[in-house]
Structures are given as structure tokens and as C-alpha cells.
XYZ file of C-alpha atoms in Angstrom:
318
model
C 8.328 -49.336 31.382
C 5.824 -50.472 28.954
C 4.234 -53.827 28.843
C 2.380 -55.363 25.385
C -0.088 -58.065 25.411
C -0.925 -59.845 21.896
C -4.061 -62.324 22.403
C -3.828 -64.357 19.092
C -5.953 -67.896 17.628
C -3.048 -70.103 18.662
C -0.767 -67.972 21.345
C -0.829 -65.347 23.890
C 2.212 -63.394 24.038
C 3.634 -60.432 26.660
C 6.451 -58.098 25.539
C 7.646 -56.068 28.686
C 10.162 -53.205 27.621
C 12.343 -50.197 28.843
C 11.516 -47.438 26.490
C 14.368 -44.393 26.876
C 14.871 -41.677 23.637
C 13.556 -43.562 20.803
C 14.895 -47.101 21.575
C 13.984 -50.004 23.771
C 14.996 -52.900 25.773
C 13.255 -55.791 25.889
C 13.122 -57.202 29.853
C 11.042 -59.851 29.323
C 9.051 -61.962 27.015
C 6.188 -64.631 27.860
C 4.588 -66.770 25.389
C 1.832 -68.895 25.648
C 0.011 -71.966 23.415
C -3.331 -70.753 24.027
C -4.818 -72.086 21.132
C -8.263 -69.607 21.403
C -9.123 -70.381 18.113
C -9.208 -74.164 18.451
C -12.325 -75.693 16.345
C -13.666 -71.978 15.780
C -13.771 -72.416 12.343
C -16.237 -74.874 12.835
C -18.318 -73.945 16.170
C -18.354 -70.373 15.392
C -17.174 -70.039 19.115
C -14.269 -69.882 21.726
C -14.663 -73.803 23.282
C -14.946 -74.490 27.100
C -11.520 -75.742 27.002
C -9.677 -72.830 24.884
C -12.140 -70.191 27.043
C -9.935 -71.557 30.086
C -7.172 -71.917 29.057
C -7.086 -68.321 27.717
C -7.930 -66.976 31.372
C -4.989 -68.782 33.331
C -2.690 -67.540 30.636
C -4.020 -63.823 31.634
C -3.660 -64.677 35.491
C 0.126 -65.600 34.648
C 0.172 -63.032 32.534
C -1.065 -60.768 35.489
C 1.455 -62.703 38.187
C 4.353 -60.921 36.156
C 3.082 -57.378 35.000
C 3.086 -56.910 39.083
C 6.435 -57.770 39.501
C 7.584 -54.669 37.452
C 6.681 -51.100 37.463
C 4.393 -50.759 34.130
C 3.545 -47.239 33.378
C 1.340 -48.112 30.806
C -0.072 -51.420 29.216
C -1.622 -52.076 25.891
C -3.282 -55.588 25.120
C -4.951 -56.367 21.666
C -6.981 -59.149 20.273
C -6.691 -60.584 16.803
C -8.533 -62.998 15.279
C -10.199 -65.423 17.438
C -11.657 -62.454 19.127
C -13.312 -60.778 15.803
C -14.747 -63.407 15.179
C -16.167 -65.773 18.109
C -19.503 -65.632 19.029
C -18.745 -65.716 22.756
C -16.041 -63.394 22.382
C -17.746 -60.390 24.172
C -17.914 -62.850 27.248
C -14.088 -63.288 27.150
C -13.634 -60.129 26.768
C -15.374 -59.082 30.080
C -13.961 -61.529 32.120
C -10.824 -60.463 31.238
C -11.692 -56.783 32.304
C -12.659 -58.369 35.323
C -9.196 -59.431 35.691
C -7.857 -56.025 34.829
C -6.970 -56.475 31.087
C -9.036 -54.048 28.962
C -8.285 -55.539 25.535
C -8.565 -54.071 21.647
C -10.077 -56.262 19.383
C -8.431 -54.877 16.427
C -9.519 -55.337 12.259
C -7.889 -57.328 10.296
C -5.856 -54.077 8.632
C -5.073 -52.754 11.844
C -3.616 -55.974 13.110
C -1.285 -55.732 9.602
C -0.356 -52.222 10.410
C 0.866 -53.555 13.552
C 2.935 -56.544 12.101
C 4.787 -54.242 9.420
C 5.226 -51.474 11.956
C 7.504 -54.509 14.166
C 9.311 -55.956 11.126
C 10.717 -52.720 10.253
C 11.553 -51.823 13.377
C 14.431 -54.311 13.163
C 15.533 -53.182 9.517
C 17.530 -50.348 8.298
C 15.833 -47.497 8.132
C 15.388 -47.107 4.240
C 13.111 -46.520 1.144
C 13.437 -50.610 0.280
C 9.936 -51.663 -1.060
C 9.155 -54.910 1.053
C 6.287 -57.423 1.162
C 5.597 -58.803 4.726
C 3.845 -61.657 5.679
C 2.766 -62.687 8.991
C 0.475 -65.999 8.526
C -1.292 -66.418 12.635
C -3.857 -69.043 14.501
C -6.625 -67.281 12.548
C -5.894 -65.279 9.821
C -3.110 -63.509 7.800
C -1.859 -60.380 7.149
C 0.439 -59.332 4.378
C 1.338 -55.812 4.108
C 3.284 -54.449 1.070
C 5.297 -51.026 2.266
C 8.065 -48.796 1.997
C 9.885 -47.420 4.774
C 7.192 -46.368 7.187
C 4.490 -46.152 4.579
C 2.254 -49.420 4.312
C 1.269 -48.973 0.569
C -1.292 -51.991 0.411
C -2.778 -54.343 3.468
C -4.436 -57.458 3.169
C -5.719 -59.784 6.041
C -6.738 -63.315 4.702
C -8.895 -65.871 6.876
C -6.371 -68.423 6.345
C -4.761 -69.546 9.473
C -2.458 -72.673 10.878
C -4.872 -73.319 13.286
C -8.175 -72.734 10.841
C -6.319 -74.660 8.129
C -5.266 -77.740 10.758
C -8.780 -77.670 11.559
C -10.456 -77.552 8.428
C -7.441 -80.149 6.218
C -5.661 -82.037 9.091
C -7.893 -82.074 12.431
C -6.975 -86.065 11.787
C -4.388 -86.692 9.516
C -4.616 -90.128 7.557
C -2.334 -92.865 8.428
C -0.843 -94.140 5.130
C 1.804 -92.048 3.132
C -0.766 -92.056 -0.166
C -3.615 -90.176 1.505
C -1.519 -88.048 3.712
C 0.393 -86.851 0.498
C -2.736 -86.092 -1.315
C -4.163 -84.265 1.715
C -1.228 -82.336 2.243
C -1.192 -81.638 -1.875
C -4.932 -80.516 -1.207
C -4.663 -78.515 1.737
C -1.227 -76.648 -0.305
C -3.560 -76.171 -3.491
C -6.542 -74.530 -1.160
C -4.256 -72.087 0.165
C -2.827 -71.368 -3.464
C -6.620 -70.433 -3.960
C -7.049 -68.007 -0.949
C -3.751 -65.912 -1.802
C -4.052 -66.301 -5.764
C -7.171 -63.716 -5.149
C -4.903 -60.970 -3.929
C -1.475 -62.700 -5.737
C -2.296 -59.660 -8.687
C -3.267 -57.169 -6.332
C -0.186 -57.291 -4.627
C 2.143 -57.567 -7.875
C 1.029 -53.955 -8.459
C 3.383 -52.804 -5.937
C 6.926 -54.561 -6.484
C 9.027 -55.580 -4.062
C 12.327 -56.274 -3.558
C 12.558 -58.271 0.290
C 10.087 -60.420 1.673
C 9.748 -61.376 5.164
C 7.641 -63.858 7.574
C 7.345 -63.036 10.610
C 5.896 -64.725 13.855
C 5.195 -69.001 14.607
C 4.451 -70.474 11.662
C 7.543 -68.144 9.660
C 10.356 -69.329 12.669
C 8.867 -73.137 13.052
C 9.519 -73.442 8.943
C 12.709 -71.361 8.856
C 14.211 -73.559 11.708
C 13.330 -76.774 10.042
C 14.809 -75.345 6.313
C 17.801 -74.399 8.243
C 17.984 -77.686 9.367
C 17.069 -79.504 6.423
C 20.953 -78.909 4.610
C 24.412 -79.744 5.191
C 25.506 -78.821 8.645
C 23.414 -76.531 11.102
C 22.966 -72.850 9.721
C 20.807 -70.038 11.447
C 17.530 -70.130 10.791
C 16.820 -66.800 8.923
C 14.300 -67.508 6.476
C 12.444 -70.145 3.608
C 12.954 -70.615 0.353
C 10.101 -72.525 -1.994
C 12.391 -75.264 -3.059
C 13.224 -75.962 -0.240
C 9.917 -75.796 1.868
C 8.858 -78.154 -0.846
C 11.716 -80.699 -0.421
C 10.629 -81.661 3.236
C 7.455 -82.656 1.964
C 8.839 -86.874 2.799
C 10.687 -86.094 5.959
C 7.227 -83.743 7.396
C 5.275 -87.050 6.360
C 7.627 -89.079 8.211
C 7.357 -86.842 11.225
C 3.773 -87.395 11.199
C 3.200 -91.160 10.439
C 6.418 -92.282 12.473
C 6.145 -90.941 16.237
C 9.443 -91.675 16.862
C 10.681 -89.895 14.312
C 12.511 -86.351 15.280
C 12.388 -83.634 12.051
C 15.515 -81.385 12.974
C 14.583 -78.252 13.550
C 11.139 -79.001 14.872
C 10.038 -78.526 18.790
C 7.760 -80.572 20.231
C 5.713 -78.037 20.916
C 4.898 -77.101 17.500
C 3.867 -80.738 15.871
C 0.578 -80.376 15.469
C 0.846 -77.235 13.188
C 3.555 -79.049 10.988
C 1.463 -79.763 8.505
C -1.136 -77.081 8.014
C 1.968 -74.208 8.580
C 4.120 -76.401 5.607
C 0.584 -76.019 3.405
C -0.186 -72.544 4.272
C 3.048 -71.324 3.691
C 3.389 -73.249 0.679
C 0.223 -72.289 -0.770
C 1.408 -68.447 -0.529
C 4.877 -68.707 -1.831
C 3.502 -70.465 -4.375
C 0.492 -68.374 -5.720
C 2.259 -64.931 -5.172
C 5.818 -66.314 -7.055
C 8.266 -66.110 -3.883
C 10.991 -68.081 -4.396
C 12.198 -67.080 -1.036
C 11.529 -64.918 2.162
C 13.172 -63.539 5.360
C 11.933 -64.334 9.014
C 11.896 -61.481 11.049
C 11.843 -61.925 14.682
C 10.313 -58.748 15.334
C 6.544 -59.254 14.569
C 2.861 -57.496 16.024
C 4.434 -56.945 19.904
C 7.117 -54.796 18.531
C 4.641 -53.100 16.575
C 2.316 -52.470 19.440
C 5.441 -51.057 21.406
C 5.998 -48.190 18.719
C 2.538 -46.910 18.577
C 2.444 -46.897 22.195
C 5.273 -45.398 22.417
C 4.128 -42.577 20.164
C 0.798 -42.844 22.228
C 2.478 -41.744 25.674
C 4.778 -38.792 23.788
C 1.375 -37.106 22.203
C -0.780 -38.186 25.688
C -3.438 -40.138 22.942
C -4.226 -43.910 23.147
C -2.235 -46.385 21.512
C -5.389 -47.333 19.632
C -5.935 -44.109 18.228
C -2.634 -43.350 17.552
C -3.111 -46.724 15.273
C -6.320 -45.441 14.006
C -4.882 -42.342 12.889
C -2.109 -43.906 10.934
């Protein structure tokens, strides 16, 4: 039984699966809103508050990896842990608490996310661009079958961009459209410096893939006639809940279908960010994959235990 820990900038997350010839079963899954990377685009460090709450997630986390017999566990840090100036400090207390964690690079962390969408799709030659857009930073990945072909990793993040565009969002539907027009155009900017780089190698699918991807997929889904699954965005769309996201946010009362509670707060700079990259890299629409960096951990440690190597250097080596 293998257990994967993913530390990201806005939520800790802990994949426990049976591994038995080349397949798995997923036992359990805990996810946390951790938020590490709150305000560390402008302190340069993990807060007080986010240091905490990032260590009782790891005791919780701890509370269930002993109620099942883990052979081996892999944890990795993204991110908020590159790039914290206190982030050594977390990182020890956590090995005090028995979690040795890899801070991985930006590319690694995008090898990982491509290695879990594929995981769920057919097993082809199908050239595919993946995004996964985290707390922190994102990753896009262009690849075919198992081959990555290009990886990018972008500071842009829903948590970095809520902090930098909407830390308080104005009251009055004139200045929150603007912001939300300028926070869309900045993230145009970001991607529009890889948008060429990536048109180099076509592709034919795109998919999204963690939060910010299922938060905006849910909401499209629910934006139509009738209730359809939620499997994925398209532009027009994304771009058509610009009133009803507004409303959410200047009416509290107000419910946007499709929306959890939980997930509020990151309305607005996951609408922009996601925006911003459809947008400047001309995709009209996308695929959410539910299968994101955790199932991509489990595969390379997975290959790690068959060859008796580390998971990271399995990772390296790839």
C-alpha cells in the first residue's frame, strides 16, 4: 500500500492506494485548504498563520497514514516551498513529525501532473496540451503518450493572482469589472510569452486538471440548461459568467450554481487566470481531468519500488 502526499500554495492533499500488477485502487483521499502560499507573493515568506495551519494538516495527515499499513510514502512540495524564505524551517519541522518532503522544480512538478492526466486516458499517440494552474504557479506540459515533448511552469497562481488583483475586491460592479478585465489581461501577458512556444508542438486535446480546472468546470456545467457533468471549460463560456461571478461577489446572498463555499475566495482570480490562458494560447475549450500531480506521484513510485530506486530519482531520470 502506497501513500502520496502533495504539499501545494493553496491545499495539502493525501492519495492512499493499493498498488497490485500495474493498476491501483484508490482507498482513500484527504484534502486540505492549507493555503501555504497565502500573502507570499508579497512577504517573500510562509505567514505565522499558513506555517500552522500547514503543521495540523500534517498531524491529520499523520493520524491516518497509521491507520493503514503503508509500505512506502512519498510527499513532495511545490511551490510555496521553492520559494519561501522560511521554507527550510517548515521543512524540518515536518521531518520532525516524520514527513521527509521533496521540494520539487517547477518542471518536475509538470512531469508529475502529465504523468496523472494520462494515467486516466487511453493509452495512445494523441498529442495533448495539459494544464494544471495551482496556489503558486502553473505548469503546462505539451506531450504525447508518455513522452512530455515541452514543459513550462509559470509563476502565475490563484492564490498569487488573488493576492496580487483581488486581496480586496471593490464594491461597485464598474471597478470590479475593470479589475477583473485587468487581472484577465495580466494573465494574457504571462502565458502570451510561452503562447508561441507551445504552438510549435500541436495538439489535438487539452486538459485542466486539479482546483481551479474542477471549481470552473462545475460552475460552466452549471451555467446551461439543466445540470450536465462537469467535464471541462470552454472560452465562451468561461467568459459568459463574467455578471453572475460579479454577482456572487458583490451580493453575499447570492449562490453561483456550481460553486462550493469553500472555494469563493478563488472565484475571481481562478475565472482571470484561466481566462487569461485560454485566451492568449487560442483554446476555445479544454477537458478537466480528475487525475492530476497525486496520480502522478503514484506511478513513479510505483516504478521506484519495482527498480528498488527513489521515487525522486526515478523522476529525475525521466
Amino acid at each position: 500500500m502506497y501513500a502520496c502526499i502533495d504539499l501545494g500554495s493553496n491545499s495539502f492533499h493525501l492519495l492512499i492506494a493499493r498498488w497490485h500488477e500495474g493498476s491501483y485502487d484508490i482507498v482513500e483521499r484527504f484534502s486540505e485548504k492549507v493555503q501555504l502560499g497565502e500573502g507570499l507573493a508579497e512577504s517573500g515568506v510562509i505567514s505565522e498563520r499558513a506555517f500552522a495551519r500547514g503543521m495540523a494538516c500534517l498531524d491529520t495527515f499523520r493520524q491516518a497514514l497509521a491507520r493503514y499499513p503503508i509500505e512506502r510514502c512519498w510527499a513532495v512540495g511545490t511551490n510555496a516551498l521553492r520559494t519561501a524564505g522560511n521554507a527550510d524551517l517548515f521543512l524540518h519541522k515536518a521531518s520532525e513529525k516524520g514527513f521527509l518532503i521533496d521540494v520539487v522544480p517547477g518542471l518536475q512538478e509538470a512531469a508529475l501532473v502529465y504523468a496523472g492526466v494520462i494515467s486516466a486516458l487511453p493509452d495512445d499517440e494523441t498529442p495533448r496540451l495539459v494544464i494544471d494552474i495551482g496556489g503558486g504557479s502553473t505548469e503546462l506540459v505539451v506531450g504525447s503518450g508518455q513522452r512530455c515533448l515541452q514543459s513550462h511552469s509559470m509563476a502565475i497562481g490563484c492564490i498569487s493572482w488573488r493576492d496580487i488583483w483581488f486581496r480586496d475586491p471593490p464594491r461597485t460592479e464598474p471597478a470590479l469589472s475593470q479589475a477583473m478585465d485587468n487581472a484577465v489581461t495580466a494573465a494574457a501577458e504571462v502565458f502570451s510569452g510561452i503562447a508561441g512556444k507551445l504552438a510549435e508542438t500541436p495538439w489535438r486535446e487539452v486538459y485542466a486538471s486539479s482546483g481551479t480546472a474542477k471549481m470552473l468546470s462545475s460552475v460552466c456545467a452549471q451555467s446551461g440548461p439543466g445540470k450536465r457533468q462537469a467535464t471541462g471549460v470552454k472560452l465562451e463560456t468561461l467568459q459568459s459568467l463574467k455578471p453572475a461571478i460579479m454577482r456572487s461577489v458583490l451580493e453575499p446572498g447570492f449562490s453561483l450554481p456550481g460553486l462550493k463555499n469553500g472555494r469563493r475566495e478563488l472565484i475571481l482570480p481562478g475565472w482571470a487566470v484561466l481566462n487569461g490562458f485560454m485566451t492568449a494560447c487560442q483554446v476555445t475549450d479544454l477537458n478537466f481531468s480528475p487525475s492530476a500531480l497525486r496520480e502522478g506521484m503514484l506511478h513513479y513510485l510505483a516504478q521506484a519500488s519495482a527498480t528498488g530506486e527513489s521515487p525522486l530519482h526515478a523522476l529525475q531520470a525521466h
